[in-house]
């Protein structure tokens, strides 16, 4: 093997190792706690979201997750979905300014949800999603910052509480951010159809039924008319045949 080939092989090997290192480091850097809505998270409406928690350590497992909710934009309802192997605890705090919701005065709001491992863990190379039902979402905010704290079984604690500055680089431990979309007409995230839409749907269905019935009636009438015409033609053909036979008999006699 020539010297040039050996050099080229070494360069290729070094490049491959460097690329692999970049990929591995990038994967670790982006594996942070995040919040992901299921469908739409509209202002003034309700939404279901997933708190996605990846395990970043190779020698420890995640055994506790805390998610904090801002009280400057309080949520009257935060309900965790039961997850096998995890115990959920909802913490509420008193509000300085009461919240009006559906004609009721709310004096406290959810400030934190804590999941503690109860027979399960998030192991190395794994992640876990923690579903939440949220509402009513604020109408005067574009996003909600949900600061999170992740605890490992080796007592290590990672605080995902750093807020992203506009135009700046992503912080090392960014806080999960729930982006809110424009308010929907029914304030329920578009989950339920409106009464007018339902009425229009029913009217359309009734019209289609009437049309189908009319078409069936017309088809039946057309078939009956065709049968009658064919019957008359058959009779005429029969008469013509009889007449032809009589005439043929007379010619033979003659």
PDB file of N, CA and C in Angstrom, residues 118-196:
ATOM      1  N   UNK A 118     -43.180   4.729  41.191  1.00  0.00           N
ATOM      2  CA  UNK A 118     -43.830   3.808  42.114  1.00  0.00           C
ATOM      3  C   UNK A 118     -43.849   2.418  41.471  1.00  0.00           C
ATOM      4  N   UNK A 119     -42.652   1.852  41.310  1.00  0.00           N
ATOM      5  CA  UNK A 119     -42.524   0.563  40.648  1.00  0.00           C
ATOM      6  C   UNK A 119     -41.978   0.660  39.238  1.00  0.00           C
ATOM      7  N   UNK A 120     -41.729   1.885  38.773  1.00  0.00           N
ATOM      8  CA  UNK A 120     -41.200   2.085  37.428  1.00  0.00           C
ATOM      9  C   UNK A 120     -40.124   3.164  37.456  1.00  0.00           C
ATOM     10  N   UNK A 121     -39.308   3.234  36.404  1.00  0.00           N
ATOM     11  CA  UNK A 121     -38.272   4.247  36.260  1.00  0.00           C
ATOM     12  C   UNK A 121     -38.107   4.575  34.778  1.00  0.00           C
ATOM     13  N   UNK A 122     -37.430   5.689  34.498  1.00  0.00           N
ATOM     14  CA  UNK A 122     -37.018   5.989  33.125  1.00  0.00           C
ATOM     15  C   UNK A 122     -35.541   5.633  33.046  1.00  0.00           C
ATOM     16  N   UNK A 123     -35.230   4.521  32.418  1.00  0.00           N
ATOM     17  CA  UNK A 123     -33.868   4.028  32.375  1.00  0.00           C
ATOM     18  C   UNK A 123     -33.021   4.692  31.306  1.00  0.00           C
ATOM     19  N   UNK A 124     -31.717   4.407  31.302  1.00  0.00           N
ATOM     20  CA  UNK A 124     -30.819   4.948  30.271  1.00  0.00           C
ATOM     21  C   UNK A 124     -31.310   4.579  28.872  1.00  0.00           C
ATOM     22  N   UNK A 125     -31.276   5.556  27.974  1.00  0.00           N
ATOM     23  CA  UNK A 125     -31.721   5.324  26.606  1.00  0.00           C
ATOM     24  C   UNK A 125     -33.232   5.261  26.455  1.00  0.00           C
ATOM     25  N   UNK A 126     -33.988   5.686  27.468  1.00  0.00           N
ATOM     26  CA  UNK A 126     -35.453   5.640  27.418  1.00  0.00           C
ATOM     27  C   UNK A 126     -36.046   7.027  27.665  1.00  0.00           C
ATOM     28  N   UNK A 127     -37.341   7.168  27.377  1.00  0.00           N
ATOM     29  CA  UNK A 127     -38.062   8.383  27.723  1.00  0.00           C
ATOM     30  C   UNK A 127     -39.473   7.993  28.165  1.00  0.00           C
ATOM     31  N   UNK A 128     -40.136   8.930  28.836  1.00  0.00           N
ATOM     32  CA  UNK A 128     -41.500   8.705  29.308  1.00  0.00           C
ATOM     33  C   UNK A 128     -42.322   9.952  29.028  1.00  0.00           C
ATOM     34  N   UNK A 129     -43.589   9.757  28.620  1.00  0.00           N
ATOM     35  CA  UNK A 129     -44.512  10.871  28.410  1.00  0.00           C
ATOM     36  C   UNK A 129     -45.537  10.895  29.535  1.00  0.00           C
ATOM     37  N   UNK A 130     -45.771  12.095  30.053  1.00  0.00           N
ATOM     38  CA  UNK A 130     -46.725  12.289  31.145  1.00  0.00           C
ATOM     39  C   UNK A 130     -47.868  13.173  30.636  1.00  0.00           C
ATOM     40  N   UNK A 131     -49.026  12.601  30.283  1.00  0.00           N
ATOM     41  CA  UNK A 131     -50.140  13.387  29.726  1.00  0.00           C
ATOM     42  C   UNK A 131     -50.837  14.238  30.787  1.00  0.00           C
ATOM     43  N   UNK A 132     -51.248  15.440  30.352  1.00  0.00           N
ATOM     44  CA  UNK A 132     -51.980  16.367  31.207  1.00  0.00           C
ATOM     45  C   UNK A 132     -53.135  16.984  30.430  1.00  0.00           C
ATOM     46  N   UNK A 133     -54.244  17.196  31.129  1.00  0.00           N
ATOM     47  CA  UNK A 133     -55.363  17.954  30.572  1.00  0.00           C
ATOM     48  C   UNK A 133     -55.313  19.344  31.200  1.00  0.00           C
ATOM     49  N   UNK A 134     -55.251  20.378  30.363  1.00  0.00           N
ATOM     50  CA  UNK A 134     -55.101  21.749  30.847  1.00  0.00           C
ATOM     51  C   UNK A 134     -56.283  22.615  30.449  1.00  0.00           C
ATOM     52  N   UNK A 135     -56.659  23.544  31.336  1.00  0.00           N
ATOM     53  CA  UNK A 135     -57.696  24.505  30.975  1.00  0.00           C
ATOM     54  C   UNK A 135     -58.055  25.399  32.154  1.00  0.00           C
ATOM     55  N   UNK A 136     -58.636  26.421  31.911  1.00  0.00           N
ATOM     56  CA  UNK A 136     -58.805  27.104  30.640  1.00  0.00           C
ATOM     57  C   UNK A 136     -57.524  27.863  30.346  1.00  0.00           C
ATOM     58  N   UNK A 137     -56.999  27.740  29.121  1.00  0.00           N
ATOM     59  CA  UNK A 137     -55.756  28.397  28.758  1.00  0.00           C
ATOM     60  C   UNK A 137     -55.959  29.916  28.699  1.00  0.00           C
ATOM     61  N   UNK A 138     -54.949  30.696  29.058  1.00  0.00           N
ATOM     62  CA  UNK A 138     -55.091  32.163  29.064  1.00  0.00           C
ATOM     63  C   UNK A 138     -55.322  32.716  27.663  1.00  0.00           C
ATOM     64  N   UNK A 139     -56.037  33.829  27.611  1.00  0.00           N
ATOM     65  CA  UNK A 139     -56.306  34.493  26.338  1.00  0.00           C
ATOM     66  C   UNK A 139     -55.311  35.617  26.060  1.00  0.00           C
ATOM     67  N   UNK A 140     -54.563  36.022  27.084  1.00  0.00           N
ATOM     68  CA  UNK A 140     -53.663  37.166  26.950  1.00  0.00           C
ATOM     69  C   UNK A 140     -52.192  36.753  26.961  1.00  0.00           C
ATOM     70  N   UNK A 141     -51.906  35.535  26.511  1.00  0.00           N
ATOM     71  CA  UNK A 141     -50.518  35.073  26.453  1.00  0.00           C
ATOM     72  C   UNK A 141     -50.304  34.249  25.190  1.00  0.00           C
ATOM     73  N   UNK A 142     -49.083  34.286  24.651  1.00  0.00           N
ATOM     74  CA  UNK A 142     -48.745  33.511  23.461  1.00  0.00           C
ATOM     75  C   UNK A 142     -48.106  32.173  23.803  1.00  0.00           C
ATOM     76  N   UNK A 143     -47.676  32.032  25.050  1.00  0.00           N
ATOM     77  CA  UNK A 143     -47.030  30.794  25.463  1.00  0.00           C
ATOM     78  C   UNK A 143     -47.061  30.665  26.980  1.00  0.00           C
ATOM     79  N   UNK A 144     -46.842  29.446  27.450  1.00  0.00           N
ATOM     80  CA  UNK A 144     -46.713  29.170  28.874  1.00  0.00           C
ATOM     81  C   UNK A 144     -45.375  28.483  29.107  1.00  0.00           C
ATOM     82  N   UNK A 145     -44.597  29.018  30.043  1.00  0.00           N
ATOM     83  CA  UNK A 145     -43.309  28.415  30.397  1.00  0.00           C
ATOM     84  C   UNK A 145     -43.537  27.495  31.599  1.00  0.00           C
ATOM     85  N   UNK A 146     -43.296  26.210  31.391  1.00  0.00           N
ATOM     86  CA  UNK A 146     -43.530  25.206  32.432  1.00  0.00           C
ATOM     87  C   UNK A 146     -42.179  24.685  32.928  1.00  0.00           C
ATOM     88  N   UNK A 147     -41.646  25.312  33.951  1.00  0.00           N
ATOM     89  CA  UNK A 147     -40.336  24.936  34.458  1.00  0.00           C
ATOM     90  C   UNK A 147     -40.385  23.544  35.111  1.00  0.00           C
ATOM     91  N   UNK A 148     -39.371  22.730  34.789  1.00  0.00           N
ATOM     92  CA  UNK A 148     -39.381  21.334  35.239  1.00  0.00           C
ATOM     93  C   UNK A 148     -38.109  20.998  36.014  1.00  0.00           C
ATOM     94  N   UNK A 149     -38.238  20.002  36.892  1.00  0.00           N
ATOM     95  CA  UNK A 149     -37.112  19.504  37.679  1.00  0.00           C
ATOM     96  C   UNK A 149     -37.084  17.988  37.548  1.00  0.00           C
ATOM     97  N   UNK A 150     -35.940  17.447  37.143  1.00  0.00           N
ATOM     98  CA  UNK A 150     -35.771  16.008  36.912  1.00  0.00           C
ATOM     99  C   UNK A 150     -34.789  15.446  37.941  1.00  0.00           C
ATOM    100  N   UNK A 151     -35.228  14.375  38.642  1.00  0.00           N
ATOM    101  CA  UNK A 151     -34.394  13.774  39.680  1.00  0.00           C
ATOM    102  C   UNK A 151     -34.043  12.335  39.315  1.00  0.00           C
ATOM    103  N   UNK A 152     -32.749  11.993  39.486  1.00  0.00           N
ATOM    104  CA  UNK A 152     -32.257  10.643  39.188  1.00  0.00           C
ATOM    105  C   UNK A 152     -32.099   9.832  40.475  1.00  0.00           C
ATOM    106  N   UNK A 153     -31.996   8.510  40.315  1.00  0.00           N
ATOM    107  CA  UNK A 153     -31.883   7.647  41.490  1.00  0.00           C
ATOM    108  C   UNK A 153     -30.507   7.719  42.156  1.00  0.00           C
ATOM    109  N   UNK A 154     -29.555   8.440  41.545  1.00  0.00           N
ATOM    110  CA  UNK A 154     -28.264   8.665  42.199  1.00  0.00           C
ATOM    111  C   UNK A 154     -28.234  10.016  42.912  1.00  0.00           C
ATOM    112  N   UNK A 155     -29.427  10.595  43.118  1.00  0.00           N
ATOM    113  CA  UNK A 155     -29.622  11.874  43.823  1.00  0.00           C
ATOM    114  C   UNK A 155     -29.282  13.103  42.978  1.00  0.00           C
ATOM    115  N   UNK A 156     -28.911  12.917  41.730  1.00  0.00           N
ATOM    116  CA  UNK A 156     -28.633  14.064  40.863  1.00  0.00           C
ATOM    117  C   UNK A 156     -29.944  14.745  40.476  1.00  0.00           C
ATOM    118  N   UNK A 157     -29.925  16.077  40.479  1.00  0.00           N
ATOM    119  CA  UNK A 157     -31.105  16.868  40.133  1.00  0.00           C
ATOM    120  C   UNK A 157     -30.762  17.809  38.971  1.00  0.00           C
ATOM    121  N   UNK A 158     -31.568  17.757  37.922  1.00  0.00           N
ATOM    122  CA  UNK A 158     -31.388  18.646  36.766  1.00  0.00           C
ATOM    123  C   UNK A 158     -32.590  19.585  36.696  1.00  0.00           C
ATOM    124  N   UNK A 159     -32.312  20.886  36.689  1.00  0.00           N
ATOM    125  CA  UNK A 159     -33.387  21.892  36.686  1.00  0.00           C
ATOM    126  C   UNK A 159     -33.543  22.475  35.278  1.00  0.00           C
ATOM    127  N   UNK A 160     -34.682  22.159  34.661  1.00  0.00           N
ATOM    128  CA  UNK A 160     -34.993  22.669  33.323  1.00  0.00           C
ATOM    129  C   UNK A 160     -35.815  23.947  33.501  1.00  0.00           C
ATOM    130  N   UNK A 161     -35.109  25.042  33.831  1.00  0.00           N
ATOM    131  CA  UNK A 161     -35.807  26.267  34.231  1.00  0.00           C
ATOM    132  C   UNK A 161     -35.310  27.507  33.486  1.00  0.00           C
ATOM    133  N   UNK A 162     -34.357  27.357  32.591  1.00  0.00           N
ATOM    134  CA  UNK A 162     -33.798  28.518  31.889  1.00  0.00           C
ATOM    135  C   UNK A 162     -34.693  28.915  30.720  1.00  0.00           C
ATOM    136  N   UNK A 163     -35.092  30.180  30.699  1.00  0.00           N
ATOM    137  CA  UNK A 163     -35.973  30.673  29.641  1.00  0.00           C
ATOM    138  C   UNK A 163     -35.170  31.138  28.429  1.00  0.00           C
ATOM    139  N   UNK A 164     -35.708  30.839  27.262  1.00  0.00           N
ATOM    140  CA  UNK A 164     -35.056  31.214  25.998  1.00  0.00           C
ATOM    141  C   UNK A 164     -35.193  32.717  25.772  1.00  0.00           C
ATOM    142  N   UNK A 165     -34.059  33.387  25.539  1.00  0.00           N
ATOM    143  CA  UNK A 165     -34.095  34.816  25.231  1.00  0.00           C
ATOM    144  C   UNK A 165     -34.275  35.002  23.736  1.00  0.00           C
ATOM    145  N   UNK A 166     -35.106  35.966  23.368  1.00  0.00           N
ATOM    146  CA  UNK A 166     -35.388  36.211  21.952  1.00  0.00           C
ATOM    147  C   UNK A 166     -34.114  36.564  21.189  1.00  0.00           C
ATOM    148  N   UNK A 167     -33.837  35.787  20.139  1.00  0.00           N
ATOM    149  CA  UNK A 167     -32.656  36.026  19.332  1.00  0.00           C
ATOM    150  C   UNK A 167     -31.394  35.409  19.884  1.00  0.00           C
ATOM    151  N   UNK A 168     -31.464  34.835  21.093  1.00  0.00           N
ATOM    152  CA  UNK A 168     -30.283  34.248  21.707  1.00  0.00           C
ATOM    153  C   UNK A 168     -30.190  32.749  21.465  1.00  0.00           C
ATOM    154  N   UNK A 169     -29.071  32.174  21.880  1.00  0.00           N
ATOM    155  CA  UNK A 169     -28.879  30.739  21.736  1.00  0.00           C
ATOM    156  C   UNK A 169     -29.697  29.978  22.778  1.00  0.00           C
ATOM    157  N   UNK A 170     -29.988  28.736  22.472  1.00  0.00           N
ATOM    158  CA  UNK A 170     -30.747  27.916  23.406  1.00  0.00           C
ATOM    159  C   UNK A 170     -29.911  27.660  24.650  1.00  0.00           C
ATOM    160  N   UNK A 171     -30.486  27.877  25.834  1.00  0.00           N
ATOM    161  CA  UNK A 171     -29.731  27.644  27.064  1.00  0.00           C
ATOM    162  C   UNK A 171     -29.426  26.161  27.267  1.00  0.00           C
ATOM    163  N   UNK A 172     -28.539  25.875  28.199  1.00  0.00           N
ATOM    164  CA  UNK A 172     -28.125  24.503  28.436  1.00  0.00           C
ATOM    165  C   UNK A 172     -29.272  23.656  28.972  1.00  0.00           C
ATOM    166  N   UNK A 173     -30.062  24.235  29.867  1.00  0.00           N
ATOM    167  CA  UNK A 173     -31.201  23.518  30.447  1.00  0.00           C
ATOM    168  C   UNK A 173     -32.480  24.327  30.225  1.00  0.00           C
ATOM    169  N   UNK A 174     -32.987  24.341  28.976  1.00  0.00           N
ATOM    170  CA  UNK A 174     -34.165  25.174  28.660  1.00  0.00           C
ATOM    171  C   UNK A 174     -35.438  24.660  29.337  1.00  0.00           C
ATOM    172  N   UNK A 175     -36.280  25.596  29.739  1.00  0.00           N
ATOM    173  CA  UNK A 175     -37.579  25.242  30.319  1.00  0.00           C
ATOM    174  C   UNK A 175     -38.543  24.841  29.210  1.00  0.00           C
ATOM    175  N   UNK A 176     -39.396  23.852  29.450  1.00  0.00           N
ATOM    176  CA  UNK A 176     -40.417  23.486  28.457  1.00  0.00           C
ATOM    177  C   UNK A 176     -41.356  24.663  28.197  1.00  0.00           C
ATOM    178  N   UNK A 177     -41.694  24.883  26.925  1.00  0.00           N
ATOM    179  CA  UNK A 177     -42.562  26.002  26.542  1.00  0.00           C
ATOM    180  C   UNK A 177     -43.743  25.474  25.736  1.00  0.00           C
ATOM    181  N   UNK A 178     -44.953  25.815  26.175  1.00  0.00           N
ATOM    182  CA  UNK A 178     -46.167  25.453  25.456  1.00  0.00           C
ATOM    183  C   UNK A 178     -46.617  26.644  24.628  1.00  0.00           C
ATOM    184  N   UNK A 179     -46.539  26.521  23.287  1.00  0.00           N
ATOM    185  CA  UNK A 179     -46.978  27.584  22.396  1.00  0.00           C
ATOM    186  C   UNK A 179     -48.503  27.550  22.259  1.00  0.00           C
ATOM    187  N   UNK A 180     -49.123  28.716  22.354  1.00  0.00           N
ATOM    188  CA  UNK A 180     -50.579  28.812  22.242  1.00  0.00           C
ATOM    189  C   UNK A 180     -50.963  29.366  20.873  1.00  0.00           C
ATOM    190  N   UNK A 181     -51.953  28.732  20.263  1.00  0.00           N
ATOM    191  CA  UNK A 181     -52.438  29.189  18.960  1.00  0.00           C
ATOM    192  C   UNK A 181     -53.582  30.186  19.146  1.00  0.00           C
ATOM    193  N   UNK A 182     -54.045  30.767  18.053  1.00  0.00           N
ATOM    194  CA  UNK A 182     -55.131  31.746  18.108  1.00  0.00           C
ATOM    195  C   UNK A 182     -56.393  31.111  18.683  1.00  0.00           C
ATOM    196  N   UNK A 183     -57.184  31.925  19.361  1.00  0.00           N
ATOM    197  CA  UNK A 183     -58.404  31.437  19.996  1.00  0.00           C
ATOM    198  C   UNK A 183     -59.368  30.889  18.965  1.00  0.00           C
ATOM    199  N   UNK A 184     -60.022  29.781  19.288  1.00  0.00           N
ATOM    200  CA  UNK A 184     -61.037  29.200  18.412  1.00  0.00           C
ATOM    201  C   UNK A 184     -62.398  29.758  18.773  1.00  0.00           C
ATOM    202  N   UNK A 185     -63.363  29.581  17.876  1.00  0.00           N
ATOM    203  CA  UNK A 185     -64.688  30.173  18.070  1.00  0.00           C
ATOM    204  C   UNK A 185     -65.412  29.596  19.276  1.00  0.00           C
ATOM    205  N   UNK A 186     -65.259  28.261  19.513  1.00  0.00           N
ATOM    206  CA  UNK A 186     -66.016  27.630  20.599  1.00  0.00           C
ATOM    207  C   UNK A 186     -65.213  27.500  21.884  1.00  0.00           C
ATOM    208  N   UNK A 187     -63.939  27.937  21.884  1.00  0.00           N
ATOM    209  CA  UNK A 187     -63.079  27.892  23.067  1.00  0.00           C
ATOM    210  C   UNK A 187     -62.893  26.475  23.602  1.00  0.00           C
ATOM    211  N   UNK A 188     -63.037  25.497  22.757  1.00  0.00           N
ATOM    212  CA  UNK A 188     -62.810  24.120  23.182  1.00  0.00           C
ATOM    213  C   UNK A 188     -61.814  23.433  22.264  1.00  0.00           C
ATOM    214  N   UNK A 189     -60.961  24.200  21.626  1.00  0.00           N
ATOM    215  CA  UNK A 189     -59.942  23.617  20.780  1.00  0.00           C
ATOM    216  C   UNK A 189     -60.474  22.952  19.543  1.00  0.00           C
ATOM    217  N   UNK A 190     -61.729  23.274  19.172  1.00  0.00           N
ATOM    218  CA  UNK A 190     -62.313  22.699  17.966  1.00  0.00           C
ATOM    219  C   UNK A 190     -62.697  21.248  18.125  1.00  0.00           C
ATOM    220  N   UNK A 191     -62.850  20.780  19.388  1.00  0.00           N
ATOM    221  CA  UNK A 191     -63.130  19.367  19.608  1.00  0.00           C
ATOM    222  C   UNK A 191     -64.575  19.012  19.287  1.00  0.00           C
ATOM    223  N   UNK A 192     -65.518  19.943  19.578  1.00  0.00           N
ATOM    224  CA  UNK A 192     -66.927  19.631  19.385  1.00  0.00           C
ATOM    225  C   UNK A 192     -67.515  20.484  18.277  1.00  0.00           C
ATOM    226  N   UNK A 193     -68.334  19.940  17.385  1.00  0.00           N
ATOM    227  CA  UNK A 193     -68.941  20.731  16.318  1.00  0.00           C
ATOM    228  C   UNK A 193     -70.011  21.649  16.864  1.00  0.00           C
ATOM    229  N   UNK A 194     -70.229  22.774  16.224  1.00  0.00           N
ATOM    230  CA  UNK A 194     -71.242  23.714  16.672  1.00  0.00           C
ATOM    231  C   UNK A 194     -72.627  23.205  16.335  1.00  0.00           C
ATOM    232  N   UNK A 195     -73.645  23.825  16.988  1.00  0.00           N
ATOM    233  CA  UNK A 195     -75.022  23.395  16.760  1.00  0.00           C
ATOM    234  C   UNK A 195     -75.445  23.645  15.325  1.00  0.00           C
ATOM    235  N   UNK A 196     -74.998  24.788  14.770  1.00  0.00           N
ATOM    236  CA  UNK A 196     -75.367  25.099  13.386  1.00  0.00           C
ATOM    237  C   UNK A 196     -74.756  24.096  12.428  1.00  0.00           C
TER     238      UNK A 196
END
